[in-house]
Structures are given as structure tokens and as C-alpha cells.
Amino acid sequence: MTEFGKSLASSPTPIPGLVVWELPVHGDNRGWFKENWQREKMTAAGLPDFGPVQNNIAFNDAVGTTRGIHAEPWDKFVSVASGRIFGAWVDLGEGPTFGAVFTTEVDPSRAIFVPRGVGNAYQTLEPDTAYAYLVNDHWSPDATYTFLNLADETSAMEWRFPLDEVEMSAKDVAHPRLDAVTPMPPRKTLVVGANGQLGRALRGALGDAPHIEYATRQDIDLTSDDLASARRWRDYDTIINAGAYTAVDLAETPEGRSQAWAANASGVAALARVATANGITFVHVSSDYVFDGSLNRAYREDDPFAPLGVYGQSKAAGDTAAATAPRHYILRTSWVIGDGKNFVRTMASLAERGIDPKVVDDQMGRLTFTHDIARGIRHLLDARAPFGTYNLTGSGDPTTWAGIARAVFTATGHDPDRVTGVSTEEYFASATGPVATRPRNSLLDLAKLEAVGYVASDAEASLRRYLAT
């Protein structure tokens, strides 16, 4: 019996993501009316903004008609347009709740949000029942489906009508028992730029689970007109863009300028379009070079762009493109140190070889290690932090490149006074090629990231650990 006058409300179930929704239904002498799906109200009340693209209706004229148990690789919002059902749902996705069961009756005043990988089944309790569901992907023969037998003894559904007395399809009767079901894997994560310093750090942070993919430039062509169909993108939850053109000085040459814009702007825009079209979370790593370094305080995420050179301009354009994806995290960082050739390794080598370097002493900032960027990315994803831009560097007192060089000399048992501080102009005075203008202040404010629970590593302590290992 349809209930009238209820308020819009939700109730969780033992299956993660499976949520029952009570729907307001308004009745009079003509019948009844309801808003079956109202995006603004329902998302404000906590329903995921799952982006439905198709509306399906199954009509059942006989009481006891039974369908299921089907788990698809997309989300569904299930409701009843007329009649009443006994619904049953089983978690068939990978994880600790695999096999968990939930049952309830659904009439026009109740709906249920069914997340990807949860098996769905029902029996009709009234004649002429119309079972409706919104889905956020189009049916595809290439998609991964998971099924469970309606008579599975482990899930032990208490069906309203005995299964040997009801209408069922031959396919539903033949589905496997729970012990023979292959759990549906989670949606995939794609790391682009997997061979770079950050890509390698991400492999260490995310591991090599089957649903984590690592792609190099040879694996994925961001310039291709076929990028939108290069993969079944609806199977992906997250794209992490760890690739970039970072040759700051070469970016000032004609060839470098083209390469910088292709990698840092056009490639980012292509990934953002894919993410937008498929409801994917897009993670993009940016740079302090989007600013000119003229402020006398740490830069915040909402400070306006003011890049000084081609590299910074291409990164600012990439940030703008990344921000068009509704589900995006832009991590802005500075002075990055990874497991390849870098400033710290160079200074350690000079110290060991007895060379006394001249190092820039008028640029301020903090070191950031790639494993901390990877840790920050994972934190934002795991914490489901609000989408947007976040600064991520090491913490502690800011220093200069010369200050870091002296710290390297000290940590490796050498005299830090062997390092001579010079101005940026002095350092590049003898350069024979193009030199990009550097921001003098690369200090980034970390308050926004810390507010979502991330604890930044002390840059000086991280430097010591890096040198020790």
C-alpha cells in the first residue's frame, strides 16, 4: 500500500552504498503524483550525483514474477511506478561485505539506490507491477556482469513465493551459487605517466592490484581523436595524471614550447574531457610556476595565475582545463625530488667529489618528495575530500636552494660552508641557452590540505631520510 505524505529521507543498509529512499507521494481523488527523481533535492539529501543516462522499465503482469540476481558495472536508482515488489540485494563486489544481503518491500513511495556490483532481484507482490530504474551507463556486451542463483543457499533469501511456483527465465535459473561467483572488481584507476618519478612513487603507494593500471606515453596517446573510445572508460573510477613536460628552460625554445603545451595543456584537456564524459575523478599535479613569486606570503590555492615563462603558462592552462572536470583534484606542488636525477643527488655527488658549488640563494620554498605527493593523492581519494585545488609540499621553515645544498653537505658529513650562495642572475650569467624566469617565492600555504586531515612531512626531516636511503 503506497504511503502518502512522507518526507524525502534515506536509510543505509548493511551493504555499503545501498541506500533506501523514502519518496514524498501526493494523492487526491484523481490518483497520486511523485517526483521519482529530482537531482537537486536528492543530491542535497545525500544521494550520489551518479549521472543517469538511461531509464528502463520492466512490466510484470503476474503476481510472483521473479527476476535476478543481476549485478552490473553501473549504478541504478530503482523505484516502482505501479504495484509493489519484494526486493532482494546481495553484495557481489570485491571486499569484506561480499555476500551480504538486504531485503525490503518497495512501492511507489519508496526507492533504492543500488551501487555498482550489488546484485539486484525482485518478486512482484501485485499484478501489473512496473519496475523502473535509472542507470548511469548504456548496456554493453563488453561490460563485466556478475550473477547469483536465486535459490543460493548461502544468501538464503526468504522469498514471498516459492521459486518452484513462480515465473523465472531460464538464464536466471542457471546462475551459479555464491561459492562459484567471481566477485565484481572495483572500478579501475589509471595512472598516466607511469614511468616518471611521480609515476613510480604512485606505483609504490597504490600497488599492483589488478584494478590499478599504469600507462606510459606508448600505452596511451592523449592526442588521438580516438581517445574517447580507447578504453571502456565507464569502468574507471579515477585517472591520475602524473605526466608532464618539466624542462623549464627548454620550454623557452620553439620545439620545447610546442612540447610543453602539448603535454601540460592539450593532454590535460583531453583527459579532463574523458573524465567529464564518464563521471571519473581526475587527479592532476600542478606547479608553483603558475605564480610569479612576487607575493610576500605563502601562495594560496585561490591566488590568481601570473606565470612568468612558457612552462608556467602551459601549467596554468592545464590547471584551467583540469578544473572543468566536475570531479577533480589539482595538487599544486614545488621543488619536487624523486628517485631519478635531481638537485639533492647532484649536491651529494658534488660534496663527495670535493667540488664547492655556487647555488642560488634568492629563491624561497620547501622541498616536496614524490612519495609525499603520492601519499597526498591517496589521502584525498580515500578521504573523499571535497573536490578542488590543494597545495602540497613539505612542511617546516622555508629555505633557499643554497640552504638545501648546505643541508645536504651537512647530512653527508661535509662542510656546509663549501656552498656559496649567489643571486639567480649571477648563477645564470654564463648560460649559453635560453633561461626561464623563476618565481622568487615558491612557498605554498598548506592549510587547506591539512584541514582535510593530511599531515605534511617536515621537509628537512624528509631530506635526511632521503639521503640516508
Coordinates of C-alpha atoms in Angstrom, one line a residue, residues 20 36 59 72 96 112 121 136 163 206 247 256 287 296 305 326 353 355 368 371 385 390 395 414-415 469:
V20 CA 16.8 3.1 0.8
N36 CA 10.6 10.0 -8.7
F59 CA 6.4 -4.6 -16.7
E72 CA 26.0 -4.8 -13.4
P96 CA 34.7 -7.7 3.1
I112 CA 16.6 2.3 -3.5
A121 CA 16.4 -9.2 -7.7
N136 CA 24.4 5.7 -15.4
L163 CA 10.7 -20.4 -6.5
L206 CA 48.9 2.2 -4.9
A247 CA 62.2 21.1 -18.8
G256 CA 60.2 23.0 -26.3
S287 CA 53.3 23.6 -10.0
N296 CA 55.5 38.4 0.4
F305 CA 47.7 32.9 -12.0
P326 CA 33.4 18.1 -12.2
R353 CA 83.8 14.7 -5.2
I355 CA 83.5 20.3 -5.6
T368 CA 58.5 18.1 -1.9
H371 CA 56.3 9.8 -2.2
A385 CA 37.8 15.1 0.3
Y390 CA 45.1 21.8 -2.9
S395 CA 56.2 21.5 5.8
H414 CA 80.8 17.6 4.6
D415 CA 81.4 21.3 5.5
T469 CA 68.4 5.6 2.0

